[in-house]
Short mmCIF file of C-alpha atoms and ligand atoms in Angstrom, two decimals:
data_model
loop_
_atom_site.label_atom_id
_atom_site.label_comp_id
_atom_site.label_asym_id
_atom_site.label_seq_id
_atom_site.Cartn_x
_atom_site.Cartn_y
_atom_site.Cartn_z
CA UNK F 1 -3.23 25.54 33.11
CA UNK F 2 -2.50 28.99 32.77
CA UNK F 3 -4.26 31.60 30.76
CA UNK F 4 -0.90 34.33 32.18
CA UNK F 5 2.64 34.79 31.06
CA UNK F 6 5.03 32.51 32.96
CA UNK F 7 6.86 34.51 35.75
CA UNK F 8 10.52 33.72 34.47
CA UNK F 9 10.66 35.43 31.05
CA UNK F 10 13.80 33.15 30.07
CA UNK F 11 11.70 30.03 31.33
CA UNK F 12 13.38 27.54 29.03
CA UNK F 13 16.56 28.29 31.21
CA UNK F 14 14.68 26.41 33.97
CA UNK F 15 15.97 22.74 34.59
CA UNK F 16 13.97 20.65 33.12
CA UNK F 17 11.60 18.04 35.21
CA UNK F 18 13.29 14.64 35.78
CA UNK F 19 10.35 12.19 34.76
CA UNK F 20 10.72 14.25 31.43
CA UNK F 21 14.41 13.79 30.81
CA UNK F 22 13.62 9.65 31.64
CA UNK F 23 10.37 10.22 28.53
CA UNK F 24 12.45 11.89 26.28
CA UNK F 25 15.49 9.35 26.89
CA UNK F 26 13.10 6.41 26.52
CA UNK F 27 11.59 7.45 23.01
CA UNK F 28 14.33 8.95 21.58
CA UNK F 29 15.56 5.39 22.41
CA UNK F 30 12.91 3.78 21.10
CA UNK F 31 12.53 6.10 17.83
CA UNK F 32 16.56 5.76 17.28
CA UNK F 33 15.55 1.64 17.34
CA UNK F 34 12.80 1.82 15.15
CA UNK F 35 14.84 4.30 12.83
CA UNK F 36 17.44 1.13 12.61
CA UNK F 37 14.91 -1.52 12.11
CA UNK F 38 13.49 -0.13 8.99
CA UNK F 39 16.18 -1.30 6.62
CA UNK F 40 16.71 -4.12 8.52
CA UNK F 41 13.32 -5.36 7.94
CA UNK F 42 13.91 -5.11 4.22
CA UNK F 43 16.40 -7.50 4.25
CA UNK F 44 16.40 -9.70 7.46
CA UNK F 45 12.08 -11.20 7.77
CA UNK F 46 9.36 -10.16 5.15
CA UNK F 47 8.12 -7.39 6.92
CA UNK F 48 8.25 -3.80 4.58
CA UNK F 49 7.79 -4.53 1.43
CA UNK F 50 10.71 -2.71 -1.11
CA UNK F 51 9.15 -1.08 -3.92
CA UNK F 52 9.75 1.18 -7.10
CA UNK F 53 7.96 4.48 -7.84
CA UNK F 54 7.75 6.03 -11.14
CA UNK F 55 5.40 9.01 -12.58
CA UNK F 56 2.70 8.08 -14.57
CA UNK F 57 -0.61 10.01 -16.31
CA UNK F 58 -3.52 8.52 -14.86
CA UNK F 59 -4.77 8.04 -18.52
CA UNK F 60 -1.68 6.55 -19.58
CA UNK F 61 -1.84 4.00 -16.26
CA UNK F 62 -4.92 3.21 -17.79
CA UNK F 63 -4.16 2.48 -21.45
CA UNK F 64 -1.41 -0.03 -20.09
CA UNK F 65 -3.95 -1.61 -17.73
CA UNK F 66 -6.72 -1.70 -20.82
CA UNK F 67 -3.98 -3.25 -23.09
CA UNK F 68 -3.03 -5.76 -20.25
CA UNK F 69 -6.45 -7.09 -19.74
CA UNK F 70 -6.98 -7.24 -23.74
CA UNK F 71 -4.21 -9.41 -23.86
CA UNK F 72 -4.52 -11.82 -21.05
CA UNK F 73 -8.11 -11.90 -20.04
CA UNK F 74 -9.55 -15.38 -19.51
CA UNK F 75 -12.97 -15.01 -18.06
CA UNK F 76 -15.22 -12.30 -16.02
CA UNK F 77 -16.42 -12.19 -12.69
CA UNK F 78 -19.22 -11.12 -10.45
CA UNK F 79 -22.49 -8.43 -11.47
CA UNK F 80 -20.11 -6.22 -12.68
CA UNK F 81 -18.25 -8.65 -15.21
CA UNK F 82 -14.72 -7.71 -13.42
CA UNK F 83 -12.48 -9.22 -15.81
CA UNK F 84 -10.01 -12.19 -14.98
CA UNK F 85 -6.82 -11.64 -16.18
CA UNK F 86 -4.00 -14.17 -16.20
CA UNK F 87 -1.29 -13.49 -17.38
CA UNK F 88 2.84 -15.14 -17.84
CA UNK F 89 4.87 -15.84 -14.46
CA UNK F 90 7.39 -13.23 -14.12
CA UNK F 91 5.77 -10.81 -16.20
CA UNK F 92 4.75 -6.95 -15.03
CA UNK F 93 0.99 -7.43 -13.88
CA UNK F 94 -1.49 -4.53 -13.28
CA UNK F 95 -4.13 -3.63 -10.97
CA UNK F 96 -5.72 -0.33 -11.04
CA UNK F 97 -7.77 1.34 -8.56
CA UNK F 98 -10.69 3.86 -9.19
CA UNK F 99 -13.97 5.26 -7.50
CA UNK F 100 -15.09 2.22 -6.21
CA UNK F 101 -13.36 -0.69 -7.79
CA UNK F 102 -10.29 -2.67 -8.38
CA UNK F 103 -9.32 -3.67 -11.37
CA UNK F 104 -8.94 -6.44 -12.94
CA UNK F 105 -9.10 -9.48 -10.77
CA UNK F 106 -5.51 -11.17 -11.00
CA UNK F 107 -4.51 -14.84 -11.75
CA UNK F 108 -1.43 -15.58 -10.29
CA UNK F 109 0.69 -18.35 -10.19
CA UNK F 110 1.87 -20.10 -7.08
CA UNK F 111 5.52 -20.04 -6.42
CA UNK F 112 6.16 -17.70 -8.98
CA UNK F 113 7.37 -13.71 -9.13
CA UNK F 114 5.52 -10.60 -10.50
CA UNK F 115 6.21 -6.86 -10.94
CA UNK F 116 2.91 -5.81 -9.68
CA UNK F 117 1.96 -2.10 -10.40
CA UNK F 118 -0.12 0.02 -8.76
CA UNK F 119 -2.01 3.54 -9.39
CA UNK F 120 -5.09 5.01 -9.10
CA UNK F 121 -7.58 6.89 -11.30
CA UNK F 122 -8.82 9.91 -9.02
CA UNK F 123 -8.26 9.83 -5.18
CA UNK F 124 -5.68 8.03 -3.08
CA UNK F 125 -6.45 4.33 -2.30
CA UNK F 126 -5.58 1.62 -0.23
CA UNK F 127 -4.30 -1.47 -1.32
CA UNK F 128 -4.94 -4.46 1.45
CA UNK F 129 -4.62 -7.86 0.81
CA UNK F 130 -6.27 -10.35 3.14
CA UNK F 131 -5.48 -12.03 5.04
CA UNK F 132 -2.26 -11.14 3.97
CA UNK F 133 0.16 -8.40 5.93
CA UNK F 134 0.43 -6.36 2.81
CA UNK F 135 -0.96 -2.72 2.92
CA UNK F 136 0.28 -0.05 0.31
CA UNK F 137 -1.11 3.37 -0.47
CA UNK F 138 -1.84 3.81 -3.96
CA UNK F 139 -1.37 7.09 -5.72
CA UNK F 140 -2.77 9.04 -8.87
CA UNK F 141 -0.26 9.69 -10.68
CA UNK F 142 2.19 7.52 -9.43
CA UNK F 143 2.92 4.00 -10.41
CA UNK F 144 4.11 1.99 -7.34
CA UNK F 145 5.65 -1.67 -8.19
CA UNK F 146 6.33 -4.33 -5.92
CA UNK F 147 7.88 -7.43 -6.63
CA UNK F 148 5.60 -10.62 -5.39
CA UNK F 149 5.82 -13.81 -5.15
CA UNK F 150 2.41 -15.83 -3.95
CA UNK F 151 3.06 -18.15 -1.41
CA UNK F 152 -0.40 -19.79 -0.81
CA UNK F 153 -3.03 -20.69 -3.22
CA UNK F 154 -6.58 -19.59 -3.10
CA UNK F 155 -8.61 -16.24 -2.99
CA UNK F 156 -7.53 -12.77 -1.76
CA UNK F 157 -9.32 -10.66 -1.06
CA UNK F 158 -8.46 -6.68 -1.79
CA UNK F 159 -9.79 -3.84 0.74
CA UNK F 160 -9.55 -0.58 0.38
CA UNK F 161 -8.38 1.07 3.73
CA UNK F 162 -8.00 4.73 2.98
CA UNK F 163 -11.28 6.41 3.08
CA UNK F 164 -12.34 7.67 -0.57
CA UNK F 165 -15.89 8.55 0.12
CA UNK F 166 -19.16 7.13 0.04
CA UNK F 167 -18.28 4.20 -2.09
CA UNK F 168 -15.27 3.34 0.22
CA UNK F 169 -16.65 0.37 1.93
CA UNK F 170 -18.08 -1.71 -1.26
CA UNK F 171 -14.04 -0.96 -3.23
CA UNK F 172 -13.17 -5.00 -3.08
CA UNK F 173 -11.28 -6.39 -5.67
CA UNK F 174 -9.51 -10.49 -5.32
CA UNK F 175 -6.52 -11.98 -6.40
CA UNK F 176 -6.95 -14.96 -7.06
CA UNK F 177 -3.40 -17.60 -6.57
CA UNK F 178 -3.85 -21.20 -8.48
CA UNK F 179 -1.16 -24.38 -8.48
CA UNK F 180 1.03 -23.91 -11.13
CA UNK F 181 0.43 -27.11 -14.01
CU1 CUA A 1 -10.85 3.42 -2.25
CU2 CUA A 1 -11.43 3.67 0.02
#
């Protein structure tokens, strides 16, 4: 450490170290790797997820999730009567996140494909299903779709892994995937 001006003005004329050159050779290979794998994750293994984004008014997100959950709800759930919504196969399902909840639960289908859309409220959000791999921010003001397709039945449960303050830790929501009839 130095608190004083290096004696070569021009210092970055210097040759550089050679332990550096092998670092910078062996991340820049690395990155340049990594940099490849991305699309190649979307379409070899089920690794990144490909989604859509669209803009959206929070209050308009939340119309179409109100509308949604008039039209398909089919029961409620836990103290704070959650509804349960289940709606067609193939159709564009909602879930909504705000300060400290998810909402609705989901009924899905086994075996069969959504459009699932996502957006928040107020803050940004974390969408993680578990014990799924699946972890997506979620946005005000943006309305983030994935495609899905539930492999497993059974309950799933929905964290939220961004911190959004003091409510952070109790934001669960569930999705919940049944045998098709
Ligand atoms: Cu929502 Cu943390």
């Amino acid at each position: 450490m130095s608190i004083t001006p290096p004696e070569q003005k021009v210092w970055f004329n210097e040759p550089v170290e050679k332990t550096e050159v092998i670092w910078v050779i062996i991340a820049l290979t690395w990155a340049l790797i990594m940099f490849a794998m991305m699309p190649l994750w979307h379409l070899k293994g089920t690794q990144n997820m490909s989604n859509e984004a669209y803009r959206i008014q929070p209050d308009v997100y939340q119309a179409r999730v109100d509308a949604f959950v008039e039209k398909f709800k089919v029961g409620e759930e836990g103290h704070a009567k959650t509804p349960v919504v289940r709606p067609p196969a193939g159709s564009d399902v909602y879930m909504m996140a705000r300060l400290w909840e998810w909402y609705p639960v989901l009924e899905l289908e086994k075996g069969k494909s959504y459009r699932l859309h996502l957006s928040s409220l107020d803050w940004q959000h974390g969408f993680s299903v578990q014990p799924a791999n699946i972890n997506l921010q979620v946005h005000p003001g943006i309305d983030e779709v994935v495609t899905i397709t539930p492999t497993d039945s059974g309950d799933f449960g929905i964290i939220c892994n961004e911190y959004c303050g003091i409510g952070h830790h109790t934001m669960l929501g569930k999705i919940r995937v049944v045998a098709g009839k």
